[in-house]
Structures are given as structure tokens and as C-alpha cells.
Amino acid sequence: LDIKMPHLDGLAAARLIAAEGTCAVLMLTAFSQREVIDHAVDSGALAYLVKPFQMRDLLAAIESAIARFHEVHP
């Protein structure tokens, strides 16, 4: 998810998706401020990458988020 999206901001979307508990939430955004990152994690994001990002960092974030998701939702 991105922080800025039409109709629903990414943080609100992250909260809705995380509340469902059916998939992991990863944030991919240009916002690099610590308070935004903390808010995203508090909203349910399991990973947060700042654009531009390296593909290896995205793959590592995906693997980590999936592993953490399965720990919480076995």
C-alpha cells in the first residue's frame, strides 16, 4: 500500500486489512519520516519500504512479512 491513495489513505486501508487478518500489509511509499513509519506499523503494516527501493529489499520485506504473518496466524 502507499500512504497517498485516492478515496482511502494507505494507513486507513492498512488498519482495515490488518483487522481482517487475512493477509500481510506492506507499505511502499515516498514518506520517510519516522512518525509516519511508526504510524504505519501501528496501523498493522508488517513492512515499510521507502521509494525508491531495491528489489532485494522488497523481496526481503515480503519474506519477512509472510513469516511474521504466519507466526501470528498459524
GROMACS .gro file of N, CA and C in nm:
model
  222
    1LEU      N    1   0.083  -0.118   0.000
    1LEU     CA    2   0.000   0.000   0.000
    1LEU      C    3   0.088   0.124   0.000
    2ASP      N    4   0.036   0.230  -0.056
    2ASP     CA    5   0.101   0.359  -0.048
    2ASP      C    6   0.028   0.442   0.056
    3ILE      N    7   0.094   0.541   0.113
    3ILE     CA    8   0.028   0.628   0.209
    3ILE      C    9  -0.079   0.711   0.139
    4LYS      N   10  -0.043   0.767   0.023
    4LYS     CA   11  -0.137   0.851  -0.052
    4LYS      C   12  -0.204   0.767  -0.160
    5MET      N   13  -0.333   0.745  -0.143
    5MET     CA   14  -0.413   0.672  -0.242
    5MET      C   15  -0.544   0.747  -0.258
    6PRO      N   16  -0.606   0.735  -0.375
    6PRO     CA   17  -0.736   0.800  -0.392
    6PRO      C   18  -0.843   0.731  -0.308
    7HIS      N   19  -0.934   0.809  -0.257
    7HIS     CA   20  -1.053   0.761  -0.185
    7HIS      C   21  -1.026   0.713  -0.043
    8LEU      N   22  -0.911   0.652  -0.016
    8LEU     CA   23  -0.882   0.600   0.118
    8LEU      C   24  -0.731   0.604   0.137
    9ASP      N   25  -0.685   0.669   0.244
    9ASP     CA   26  -0.539   0.674   0.261
    9ASP      C   27  -0.486   0.537   0.302
   10GLY      N   28  -0.358   0.516   0.276
   10GLY     CA   29  -0.297   0.386   0.299
   10GLY      C   30  -0.299   0.341   0.443
   11LEU      N   31  -0.291   0.435   0.536
   11LEU     CA   32  -0.294   0.398   0.678
   11LEU      C   33  -0.431   0.344   0.717
   12ALA      N   34  -0.536   0.408   0.668
   12ALA     CA   35  -0.672   0.359   0.695
   12ALA      C   36  -0.692   0.223   0.630
   13ALA      N   37  -0.642   0.208   0.507
   13ALA     CA   38  -0.653   0.079   0.438
   13ALA      C   39  -0.576  -0.029   0.514
   14ALA      N   40  -0.458   0.005   0.565
   14ALA     CA   41  -0.378  -0.091   0.642
   14ALA      C   42  -0.454  -0.138   0.765
   15ARG      N   43  -0.520  -0.044   0.834
   15ARG     CA   44  -0.598  -0.081   0.953
   15ARG      C   45  -0.711  -0.177   0.917
   16LEU      N   46  -0.781  -0.149   0.806
   16LEU     CA   47  -0.891  -0.235   0.764
   16LEU      C   48  -0.842  -0.374   0.726
   17ILE      N   49  -0.734  -0.380   0.649
   17ILE     CA   50  -0.681  -0.509   0.605
   17ILE      C   51  -0.627  -0.588   0.724
   18ALA      N   52  -0.552  -0.521   0.811
   18ALA     CA   53  -0.496  -0.589   0.928
   18ALA      C   54  -0.606  -0.642   1.019
   19ALA      N   55  -0.715  -0.568   1.030
   19ALA     CA   56  -0.827  -0.611   1.115
   19ALA      C   57  -0.892  -0.738   1.060
   20GLU      N   58  -0.892  -0.753   0.928
   20GLU     CA   59  -0.947  -0.875   0.866
   20GLU      C   60  -0.861  -0.996   0.900
   21GLY      N   61  -0.729  -0.974   0.909
   21GLY     CA   62  -0.638  -1.082   0.945
   21GLY      C   63  -0.619  -1.186   0.837
   22THR      N   64  -0.645  -1.150   0.711
   22THR     CA   65  -0.636  -1.249   0.604
   22THR      C   66  -0.511  -1.235   0.517
   23CYS      N   67  -0.437  -1.125   0.531
   23CYS     CA   68  -0.314  -1.109   0.453
   23CYS      C   69  -0.221  -1.010   0.522
   24ALA      N   70  -0.095  -1.016   0.484
   24ALA     CA   71   0.006  -0.926   0.538
   24ALA      C   72  -0.002  -0.791   0.467
   25VAL      N   73   0.030  -0.684   0.539
   25VAL     CA   74   0.028  -0.549   0.484
   25VAL      C   75   0.171  -0.498   0.472
   26LEU      N   76   0.209  -0.456   0.351
   26LEU     CA   77   0.338  -0.395   0.325
   26LEU      C   78   0.313  -0.254   0.274
   27MET      N   79   0.385  -0.158   0.325
   27MET     CA   80   0.374  -0.020   0.280
   27MET      C   81   0.491   0.011   0.188
   28LEU      N   82   0.463   0.067   0.071
   28LEU     CA   83   0.563   0.112  -0.025
   28LEU      C   84   0.530   0.258  -0.054
   29THR      N   85   0.610   0.351  -0.004
   29THR     CA   86   0.573   0.491  -0.010
   29THR      C   87   0.695   0.582  -0.014
   30ALA      N   88   0.673   0.707  -0.049
   30ALA     CA   89   0.781   0.805  -0.052
   30ALA      C   90   0.802   0.871   0.084
   31PHE      N   91   0.712   0.848   0.178
   31PHE     CA   92   0.722   0.911   0.309
   31PHE      C   93   0.828   0.841   0.394
   32SER      N   94   0.929   0.917   0.436
   32SER     CA   95   1.038   0.857   0.513
   32SER      C   96   1.045   0.908   0.657
   33GLN      N   97   0.950   0.990   0.697
   33GLN     CA   98   0.951   1.045   0.832
   33GLN      C   99   0.923   0.935   0.935
   34ARG      N  100   0.998   0.936   1.043
   34ARG     CA  101   0.987   0.833   1.147
   34ARG      C  102   0.846   0.823   1.201
   35GLU      N  103   0.777   0.936   1.222
   35GLU     CA  104   0.641   0.931   1.278
   35GLU      C  105   0.543   0.865   1.182
   36VAL      N  106   0.564   0.881   1.052
   36VAL     CA  107   0.477   0.815   0.953
   36VAL      C  108   0.502   0.665   0.954
   37ILE      N  109   0.629   0.626   0.960
   37ILE     CA  110   0.664   0.484   0.966
   37ILE      C  111   0.604   0.420   1.091
   38ASP      N  112   0.620   0.487   1.205
   38ASP     CA  113   0.564   0.434   1.330
   38ASP      C  114   0.413   0.421   1.322
   39HIS      N  115   0.348   0.521   1.261
   39HIS     CA  116   0.202   0.517   1.247
   39HIS      C  117   0.160   0.401   1.157
   40ALA      N  118   0.238   0.375   1.050
   40ALA     CA  119   0.207   0.264   0.960
   40ALA      C  120   0.217   0.131   1.033
   41VAL      N  121   0.322   0.115   1.112
   41VAL     CA  122   0.339  -0.009   1.188
   41VAL      C  123   0.225  -0.024   1.289
   42ASP      N  124   0.189   0.086   1.355
   42ASP     CA  125   0.077   0.082   1.449
   42ASP      C  126  -0.055   0.051   1.379
   43SER      N  127  -0.063   0.083   1.249
   43SER     CA  128  -0.185   0.056   1.171
   43SER      C  129  -0.191  -0.086   1.120
   44GLY      N  130  -0.084  -0.163   1.140
   44GLY     CA  131  -0.086  -0.304   1.101
   44GLY      C  132   0.011  -0.343   0.992
   45ALA      N  133   0.092  -0.249   0.943
   45ALA     CA  134   0.190  -0.283   0.840
   45ALA      C  135   0.299  -0.372   0.899
   46LEU      N  136   0.330  -0.480   0.830
   46LEU     CA  137   0.438  -0.569   0.873
   46LEU      C  138   0.571  -0.531   0.811
   47ALA      N  139   0.568  -0.446   0.708
   47ALA     CA  140   0.690  -0.399   0.644
   47ALA      C  141   0.665  -0.259   0.588
   48TYR      N  142   0.772  -0.179   0.580
   48TYR     CA  143   0.762  -0.042   0.532
   48TYR      C  144   0.885  -0.014   0.449
   49LEU      N  145   0.867   0.015   0.321
   49LEU     CA  146   0.978   0.049   0.233
   49LEU      C  147   0.956   0.188   0.177
   50VAL      N  148   1.066   0.265   0.171
   50VAL     CA  149   1.060   0.400   0.117
   50VAL      C  150   1.104   0.396  -0.029
   51LYS      N  151   1.023   0.460  -0.115
   51LYS     CA  152   1.057   0.469  -0.257
   51LYS      C  153   1.168   0.571  -0.276
   52PRO      N  154   1.259   0.552  -0.369
   52PRO     CA  155   1.279   0.429  -0.446
   52PRO      C  156   1.343   0.322  -0.358
   53PHE      N  157   1.316   0.198  -0.391
   53PHE     CA  158   1.370   0.087  -0.313
   53PHE      C  159   1.435  -0.013  -0.406
   54GLN      N  160   1.520  -0.095  -0.350
   54GLN     CA  161   1.587  -0.200  -0.427
   54GLN      C  162   1.499  -0.325  -0.428
   55MET      N  163   1.501  -0.399  -0.537
   55MET     CA  164   1.420  -0.520  -0.548
   55MET      C  165   1.456  -0.620  -0.438
   56ARG      N  166   1.584  -0.632  -0.405
   56ARG     CA  167   1.623  -0.726  -0.299
   56ARG      C  168   1.562  -0.686  -0.165
   57ASP      N  169   1.548  -0.555  -0.141
   57ASP     CA  170   1.485  -0.510  -0.016
   57ASP      C  171   1.336  -0.542  -0.016
   58LEU      N  172   1.272  -0.529  -0.131
   58LEU     CA  173   1.130  -0.564  -0.141
   58LEU      C  174   1.110  -0.713  -0.117
   59LEU      N  175   1.193  -0.795  -0.180
   59LEU     CA  176   1.181  -0.940  -0.162
   59LEU      C  177   1.206  -0.981  -0.016
   60ALA      N  178   1.304  -0.918   0.048
   60ALA     CA  179   1.331  -0.948   0.189
   60ALA      C  180   1.214  -0.905   0.276
   61ALA      N  181   1.154  -0.789   0.245
   61ALA     CA  182   1.038  -0.742   0.322
   61ALA      C  183   0.919  -0.835   0.305
   62ILE      N  184   0.899  -0.884   0.183
   62ILE     CA  185   0.789  -0.977   0.157
   62ILE      C  186   0.809  -1.106   0.236
   63GLU      N  187   0.929  -1.162   0.228
   63GLU     CA  188   0.958  -1.286   0.300
   63GLU      C  189   0.940  -1.268   0.451
   64SER      N  190   0.989  -1.157   0.503
   64SER     CA  191   0.977  -1.130   0.646
   64SER      C  192   0.832  -1.111   0.687
   65ALA      N  193   0.756  -1.036   0.607
   65ALA     CA  194   0.615  -1.011   0.638
   65ALA      C  195   0.535  -1.141   0.635
   66ILE      N  196   0.562  -1.226   0.538
   66ILE     CA  197   0.491  -1.354   0.530
   66ILE      C  198   0.524  -1.440   0.652
   67ALA      N  199   0.651  -1.445   0.690
   67ALA     CA  200   0.690  -1.524   0.807
   67ALA      C  201   0.623  -1.470   0.934
   68ARG      N  202   0.623  -1.338   0.952
   68ARG     CA  203   0.559  -1.279   1.070
   68ARG      C  204   0.409  -1.301   1.068
   69PHE      N  205   0.348  -1.293   0.950
   69PHE     CA  206   0.204  -1.315   0.938
   69PHE      C  207   0.170  -1.457   0.980
   70HIS      N  208   0.249  -1.554   0.936
   70HIS     CA  209   0.222  -1.694   0.971
   70HIS      C  210   0.248  -1.723   1.119
   71GLU      N  211   0.336  -1.647   1.182
   71GLU     CA  212   0.356  -1.662   1.327
   71GLU      C  213   0.231  -1.619   1.402
   72VAL      N  214   0.169  -1.511   1.356
   72VAL     CA  215   0.050  -1.457   1.422
   72VAL      C  216  -0.076  -1.533   1.383
   73HIS      N  217  -0.081  -1.581   1.258
   73HIS     CA  218  -0.198  -1.652   1.205
   73HIS      C  219  -0.156  -1.789   1.155
   74PRO      N  220  -0.130  -1.884   1.246
   74PRO     CA  221  -0.081  -2.016   1.202
   74PRO      C  222  -0.184  -2.095   1.123
   0.00000   0.00000   0.00000
